[in-house]
PDB file of C-alpha atoms in Angstrom:
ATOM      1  CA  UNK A   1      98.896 105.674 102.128  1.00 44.00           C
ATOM      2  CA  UNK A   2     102.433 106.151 101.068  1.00 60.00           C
ATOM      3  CA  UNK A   3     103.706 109.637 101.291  1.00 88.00           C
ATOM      4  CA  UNK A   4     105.667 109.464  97.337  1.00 95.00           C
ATOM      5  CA  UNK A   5     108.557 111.869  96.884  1.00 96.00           C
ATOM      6  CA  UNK A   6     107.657 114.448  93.669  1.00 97.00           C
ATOM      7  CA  UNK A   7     110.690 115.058  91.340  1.00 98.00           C
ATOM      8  CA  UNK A   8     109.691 117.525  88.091  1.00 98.00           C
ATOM      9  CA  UNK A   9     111.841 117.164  84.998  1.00 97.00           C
ATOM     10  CA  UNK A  10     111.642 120.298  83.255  1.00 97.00           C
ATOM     11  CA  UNK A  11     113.202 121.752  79.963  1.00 95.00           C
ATOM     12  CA  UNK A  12     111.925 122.677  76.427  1.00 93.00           C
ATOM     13  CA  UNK A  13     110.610 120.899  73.555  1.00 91.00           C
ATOM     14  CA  UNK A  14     112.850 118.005  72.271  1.00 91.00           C
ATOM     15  CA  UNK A  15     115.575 118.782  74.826  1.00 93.00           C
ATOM     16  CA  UNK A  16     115.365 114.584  76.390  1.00 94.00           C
ATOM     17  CA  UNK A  17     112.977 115.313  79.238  1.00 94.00           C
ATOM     18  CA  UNK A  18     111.362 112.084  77.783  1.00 94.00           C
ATOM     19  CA  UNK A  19     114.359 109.558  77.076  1.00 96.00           C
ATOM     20  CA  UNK A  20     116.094 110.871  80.368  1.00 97.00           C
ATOM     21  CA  UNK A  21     112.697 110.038  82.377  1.00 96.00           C
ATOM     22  CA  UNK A  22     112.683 106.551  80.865  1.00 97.00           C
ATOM     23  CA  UNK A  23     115.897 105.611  82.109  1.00 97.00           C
ATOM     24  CA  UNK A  24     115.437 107.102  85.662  1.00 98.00           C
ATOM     25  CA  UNK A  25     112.323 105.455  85.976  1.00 98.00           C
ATOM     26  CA  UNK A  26     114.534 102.114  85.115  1.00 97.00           C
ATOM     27  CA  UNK A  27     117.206 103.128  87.167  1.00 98.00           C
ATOM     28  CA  UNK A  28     114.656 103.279  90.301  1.00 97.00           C
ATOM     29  CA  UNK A  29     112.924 100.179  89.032  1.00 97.00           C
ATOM     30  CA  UNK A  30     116.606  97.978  89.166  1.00 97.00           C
ATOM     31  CA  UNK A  31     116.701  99.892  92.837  1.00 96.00           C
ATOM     32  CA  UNK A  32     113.484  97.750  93.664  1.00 96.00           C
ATOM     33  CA  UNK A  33     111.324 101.128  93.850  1.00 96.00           C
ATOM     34  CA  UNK A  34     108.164 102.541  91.760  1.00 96.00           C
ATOM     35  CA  UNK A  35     107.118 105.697  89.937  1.00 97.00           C
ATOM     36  CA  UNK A  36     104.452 106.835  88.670  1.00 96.00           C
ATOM     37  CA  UNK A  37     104.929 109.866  86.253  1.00 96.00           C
ATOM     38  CA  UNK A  38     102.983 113.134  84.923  1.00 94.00           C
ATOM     39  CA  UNK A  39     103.159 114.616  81.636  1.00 89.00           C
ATOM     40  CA  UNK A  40     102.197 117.954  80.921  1.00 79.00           C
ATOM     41  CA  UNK A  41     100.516 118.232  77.590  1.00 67.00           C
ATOM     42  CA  UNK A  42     102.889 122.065  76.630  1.00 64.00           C
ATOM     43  CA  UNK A  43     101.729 121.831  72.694  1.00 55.00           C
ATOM     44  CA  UNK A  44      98.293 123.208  72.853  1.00 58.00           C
ATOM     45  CA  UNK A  45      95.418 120.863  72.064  1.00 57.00           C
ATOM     46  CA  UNK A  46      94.079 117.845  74.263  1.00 60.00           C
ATOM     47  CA  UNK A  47      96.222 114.770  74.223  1.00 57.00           C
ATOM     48  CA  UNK A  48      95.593 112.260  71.402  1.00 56.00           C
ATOM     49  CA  UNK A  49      93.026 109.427  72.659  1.00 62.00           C
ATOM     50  CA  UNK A  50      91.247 106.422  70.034  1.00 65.00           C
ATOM     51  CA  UNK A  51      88.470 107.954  68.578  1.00 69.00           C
ATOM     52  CA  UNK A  52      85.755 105.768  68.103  1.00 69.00           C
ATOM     53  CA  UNK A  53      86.538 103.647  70.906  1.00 76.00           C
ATOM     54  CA  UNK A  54      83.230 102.960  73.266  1.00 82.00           C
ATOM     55  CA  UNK A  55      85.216 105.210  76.477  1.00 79.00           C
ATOM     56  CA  UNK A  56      85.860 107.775  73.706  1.00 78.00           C
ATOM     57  CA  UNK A  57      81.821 107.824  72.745  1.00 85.00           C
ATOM     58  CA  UNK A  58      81.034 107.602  76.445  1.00 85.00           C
ATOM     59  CA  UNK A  59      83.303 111.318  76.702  1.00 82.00           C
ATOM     60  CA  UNK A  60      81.090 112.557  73.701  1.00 83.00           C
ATOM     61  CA  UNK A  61      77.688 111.776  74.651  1.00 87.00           C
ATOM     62  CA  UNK A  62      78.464 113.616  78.306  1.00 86.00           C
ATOM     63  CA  UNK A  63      80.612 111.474  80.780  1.00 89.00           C
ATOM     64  CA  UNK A  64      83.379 113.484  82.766  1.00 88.00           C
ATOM     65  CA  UNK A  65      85.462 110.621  82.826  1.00 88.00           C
ATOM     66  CA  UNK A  66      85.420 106.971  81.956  1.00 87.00           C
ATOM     67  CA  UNK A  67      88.172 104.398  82.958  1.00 85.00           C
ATOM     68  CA  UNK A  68      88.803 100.644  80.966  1.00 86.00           C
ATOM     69  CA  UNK A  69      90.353  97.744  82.268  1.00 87.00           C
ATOM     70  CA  UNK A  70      91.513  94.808  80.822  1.00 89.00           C
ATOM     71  CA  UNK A  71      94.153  91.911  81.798  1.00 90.00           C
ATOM     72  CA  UNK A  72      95.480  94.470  84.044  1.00 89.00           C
ATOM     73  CA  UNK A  73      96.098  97.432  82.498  1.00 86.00           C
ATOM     74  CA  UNK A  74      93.585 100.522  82.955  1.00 84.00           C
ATOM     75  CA  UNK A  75      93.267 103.329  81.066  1.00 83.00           C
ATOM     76  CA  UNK A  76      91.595 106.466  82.701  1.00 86.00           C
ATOM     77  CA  UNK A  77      89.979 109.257  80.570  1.00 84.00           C
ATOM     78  CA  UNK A  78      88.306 112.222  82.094  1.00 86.00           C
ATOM     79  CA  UNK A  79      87.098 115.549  80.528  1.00 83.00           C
ATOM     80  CA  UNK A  80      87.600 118.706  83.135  1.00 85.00           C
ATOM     81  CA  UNK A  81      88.588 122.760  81.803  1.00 86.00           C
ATOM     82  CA  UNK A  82      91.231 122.653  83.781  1.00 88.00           C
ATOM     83  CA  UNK A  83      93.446 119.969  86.460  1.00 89.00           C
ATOM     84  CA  UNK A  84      96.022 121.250  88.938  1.00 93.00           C
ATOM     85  CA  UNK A  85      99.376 120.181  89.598  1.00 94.00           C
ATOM     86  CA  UNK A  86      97.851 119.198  93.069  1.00 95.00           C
ATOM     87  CA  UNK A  87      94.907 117.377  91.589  1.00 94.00           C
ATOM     88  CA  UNK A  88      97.132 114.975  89.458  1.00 94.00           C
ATOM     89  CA  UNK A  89      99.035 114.414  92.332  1.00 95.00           C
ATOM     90  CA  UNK A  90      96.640 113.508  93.971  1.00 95.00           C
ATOM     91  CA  UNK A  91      95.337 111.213  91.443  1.00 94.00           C
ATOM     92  CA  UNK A  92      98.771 109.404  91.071  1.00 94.00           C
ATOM     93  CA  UNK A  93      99.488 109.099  95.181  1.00 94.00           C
ATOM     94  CA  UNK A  94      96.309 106.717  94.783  1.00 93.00           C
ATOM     95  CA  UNK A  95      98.745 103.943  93.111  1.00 94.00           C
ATOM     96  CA  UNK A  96     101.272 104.484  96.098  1.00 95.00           C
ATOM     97  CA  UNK A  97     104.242 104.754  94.354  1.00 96.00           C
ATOM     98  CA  UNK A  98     107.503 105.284  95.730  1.00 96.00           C
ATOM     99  CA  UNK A  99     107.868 107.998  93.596  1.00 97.00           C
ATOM    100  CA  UNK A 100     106.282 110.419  91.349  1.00 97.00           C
ATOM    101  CA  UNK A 101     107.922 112.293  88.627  1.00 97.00           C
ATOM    102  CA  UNK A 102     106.480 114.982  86.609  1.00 96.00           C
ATOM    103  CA  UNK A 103     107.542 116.110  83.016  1.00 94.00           C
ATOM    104  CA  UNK A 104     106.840 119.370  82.890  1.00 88.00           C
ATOM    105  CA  UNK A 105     105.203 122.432  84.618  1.00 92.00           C
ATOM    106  CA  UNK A 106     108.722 124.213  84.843  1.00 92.00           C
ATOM    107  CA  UNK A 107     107.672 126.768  87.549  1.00 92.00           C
ATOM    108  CA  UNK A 108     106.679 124.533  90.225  1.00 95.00           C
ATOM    109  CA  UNK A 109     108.858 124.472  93.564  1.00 95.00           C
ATOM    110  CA  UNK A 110     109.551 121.218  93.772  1.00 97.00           C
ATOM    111  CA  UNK A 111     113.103 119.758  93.369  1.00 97.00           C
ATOM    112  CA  UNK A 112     113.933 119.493  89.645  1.00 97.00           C
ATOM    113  CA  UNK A 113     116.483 118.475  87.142  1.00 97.00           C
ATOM    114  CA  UNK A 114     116.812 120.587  84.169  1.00 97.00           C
ATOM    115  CA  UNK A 115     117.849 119.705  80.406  1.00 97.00           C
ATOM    116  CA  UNK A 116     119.809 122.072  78.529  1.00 95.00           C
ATOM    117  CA  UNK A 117     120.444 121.206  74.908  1.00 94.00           C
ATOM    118  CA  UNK A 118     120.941 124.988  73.488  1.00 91.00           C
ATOM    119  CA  UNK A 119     122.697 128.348  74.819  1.00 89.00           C
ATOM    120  CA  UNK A 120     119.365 129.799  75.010  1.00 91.00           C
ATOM    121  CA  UNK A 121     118.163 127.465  77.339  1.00 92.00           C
ATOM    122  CA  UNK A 122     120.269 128.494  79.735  1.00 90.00           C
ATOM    123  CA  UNK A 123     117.881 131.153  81.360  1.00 93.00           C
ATOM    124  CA  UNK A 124     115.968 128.133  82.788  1.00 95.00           C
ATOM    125  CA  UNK A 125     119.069 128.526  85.213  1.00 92.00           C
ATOM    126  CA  UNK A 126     118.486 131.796  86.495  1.00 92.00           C
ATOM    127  CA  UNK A 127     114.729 131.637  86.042  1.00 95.00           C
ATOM    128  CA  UNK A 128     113.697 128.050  87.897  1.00 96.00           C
ATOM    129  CA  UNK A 129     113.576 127.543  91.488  1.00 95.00           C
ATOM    130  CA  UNK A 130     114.632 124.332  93.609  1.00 96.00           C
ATOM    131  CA  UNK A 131     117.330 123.182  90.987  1.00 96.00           C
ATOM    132  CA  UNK A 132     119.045 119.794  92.050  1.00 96.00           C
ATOM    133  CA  UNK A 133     120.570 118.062  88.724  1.00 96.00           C
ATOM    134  CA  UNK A 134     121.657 119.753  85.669  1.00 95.00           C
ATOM    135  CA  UNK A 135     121.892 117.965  81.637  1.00 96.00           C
ATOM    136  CA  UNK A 136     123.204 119.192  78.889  1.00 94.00           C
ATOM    137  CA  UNK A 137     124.018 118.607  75.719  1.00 92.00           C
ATOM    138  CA  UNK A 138     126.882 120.607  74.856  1.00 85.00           C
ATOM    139  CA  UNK A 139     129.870 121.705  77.273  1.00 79.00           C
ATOM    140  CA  UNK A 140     128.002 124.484  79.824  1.00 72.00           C
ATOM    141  CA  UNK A 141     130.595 127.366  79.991  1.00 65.00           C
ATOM    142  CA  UNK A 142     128.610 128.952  83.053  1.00 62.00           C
ATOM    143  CA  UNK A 143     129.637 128.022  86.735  1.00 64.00           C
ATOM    144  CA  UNK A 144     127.661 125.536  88.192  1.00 71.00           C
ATOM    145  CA  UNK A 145     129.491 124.841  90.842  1.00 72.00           C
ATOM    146  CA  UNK A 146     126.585 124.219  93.470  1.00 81.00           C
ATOM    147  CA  UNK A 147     124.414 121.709  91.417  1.00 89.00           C
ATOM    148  CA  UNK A 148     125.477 118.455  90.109  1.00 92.00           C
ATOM    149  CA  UNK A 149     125.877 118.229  86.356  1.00 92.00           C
ATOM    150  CA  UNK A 150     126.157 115.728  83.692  1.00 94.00           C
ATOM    151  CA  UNK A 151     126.399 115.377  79.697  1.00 93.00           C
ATOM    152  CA  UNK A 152     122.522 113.935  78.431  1.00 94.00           C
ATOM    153  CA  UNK A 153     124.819 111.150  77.011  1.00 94.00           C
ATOM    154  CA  UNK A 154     126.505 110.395  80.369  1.00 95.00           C
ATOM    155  CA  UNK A 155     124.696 107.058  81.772  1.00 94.00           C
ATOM    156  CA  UNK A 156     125.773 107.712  85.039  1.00 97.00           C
ATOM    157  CA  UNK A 157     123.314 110.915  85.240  1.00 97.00           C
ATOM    158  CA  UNK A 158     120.840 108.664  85.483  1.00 98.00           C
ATOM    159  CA  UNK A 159     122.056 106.149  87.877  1.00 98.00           C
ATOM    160  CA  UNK A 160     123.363 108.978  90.141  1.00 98.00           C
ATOM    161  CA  UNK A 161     119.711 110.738  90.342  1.00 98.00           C
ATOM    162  CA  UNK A 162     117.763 107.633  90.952  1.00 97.00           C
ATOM    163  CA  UNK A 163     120.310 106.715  93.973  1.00 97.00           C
ATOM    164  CA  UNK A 164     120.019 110.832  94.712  1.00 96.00           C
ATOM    165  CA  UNK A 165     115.953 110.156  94.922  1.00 97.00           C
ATOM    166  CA  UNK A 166     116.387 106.917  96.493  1.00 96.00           C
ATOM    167  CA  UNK A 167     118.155 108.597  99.440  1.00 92.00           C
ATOM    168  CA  UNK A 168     115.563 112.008  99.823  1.00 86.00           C
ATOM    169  CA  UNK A 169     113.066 109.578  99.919  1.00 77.00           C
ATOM    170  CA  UNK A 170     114.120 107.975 103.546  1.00 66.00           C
ATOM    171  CA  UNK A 171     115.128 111.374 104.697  1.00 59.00           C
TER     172      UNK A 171
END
């Protein structure tokens, strides 16, 4: 089984975790290497699923989990209080991807790239661990001289962390 390398993207609501994601996981896909990624759901709620759907009425009348395949694609539904960061990962290494990048869960210790898009959200700086790339959307006036940094609407932010990924991964 292939030992992935884990990369969170962390930052508050609407500040490009999303968009910036997408065009890593491109950037590493042109590079001839996969990724697998996990959201965390932040918003409160379960995550929207088709109701009314058979897997949906298998969930209802009792079924933990139910998973549908079709041409390929396979969609995986289970019903648990509560997963761990370690349990999804666990879950993902099963499609032995190169890589594995998680949205989300901000106070993990694994090597990150934050999104700034307002002043306030500068305390992510001092209050995150294991920092490695730095976006933002206006000019940062605060030294950041010991982690990379680039504007969210510099395209070579994301070329330069998918080649920084691509070379942790053979260390």
């Amino acid at each position: 089984m292939v030992n992935p390398t884990i990369f969170q993207i962390v930052g508050f609501q609407n500040s490009g975790k999303t968009t910036l994601i997408k065009k890593v996981i491109n950037e590493l896909a042109q590079l001839g290497l996969t990724a697998v990624t996990i959201k965390h759901h932040g918003h409160g709620g379960k995550p929207d699923f088709q109701e009314g759907k058979d897997s949906h009425q298998h969930l209802q009348a009792g079924a933990i989990a139910t998973l549908v395949e079709g041409d390929g694609h396979l969609l995986l539904q289970a019903e648990k209080n509560h997963w761990s960061l370690e349990e999804k990962l666990e879950l993902m290494s099963f499609f032995q991807p190169d890589f594995i990048l998680i949205e989300g869960h901000k106070h993990e210790s694994f090597p990150k790239g934050v999104l700034i898009r307002k002043k306030e959200d500068l305390s992510l700086l001092e209050q995150l661990q294991n920092i490695k790339v730095v976006f933002y959307w206006d000019q940062l006036n605060n030294n950041l001289e010991t982690i990379q940094a680039f504007s969210i609407h510099d395209e070579t932010g994301p070329q330069w962390l998918a080649h920084y990924l691509q070379r942790r991964s053979f260390d």
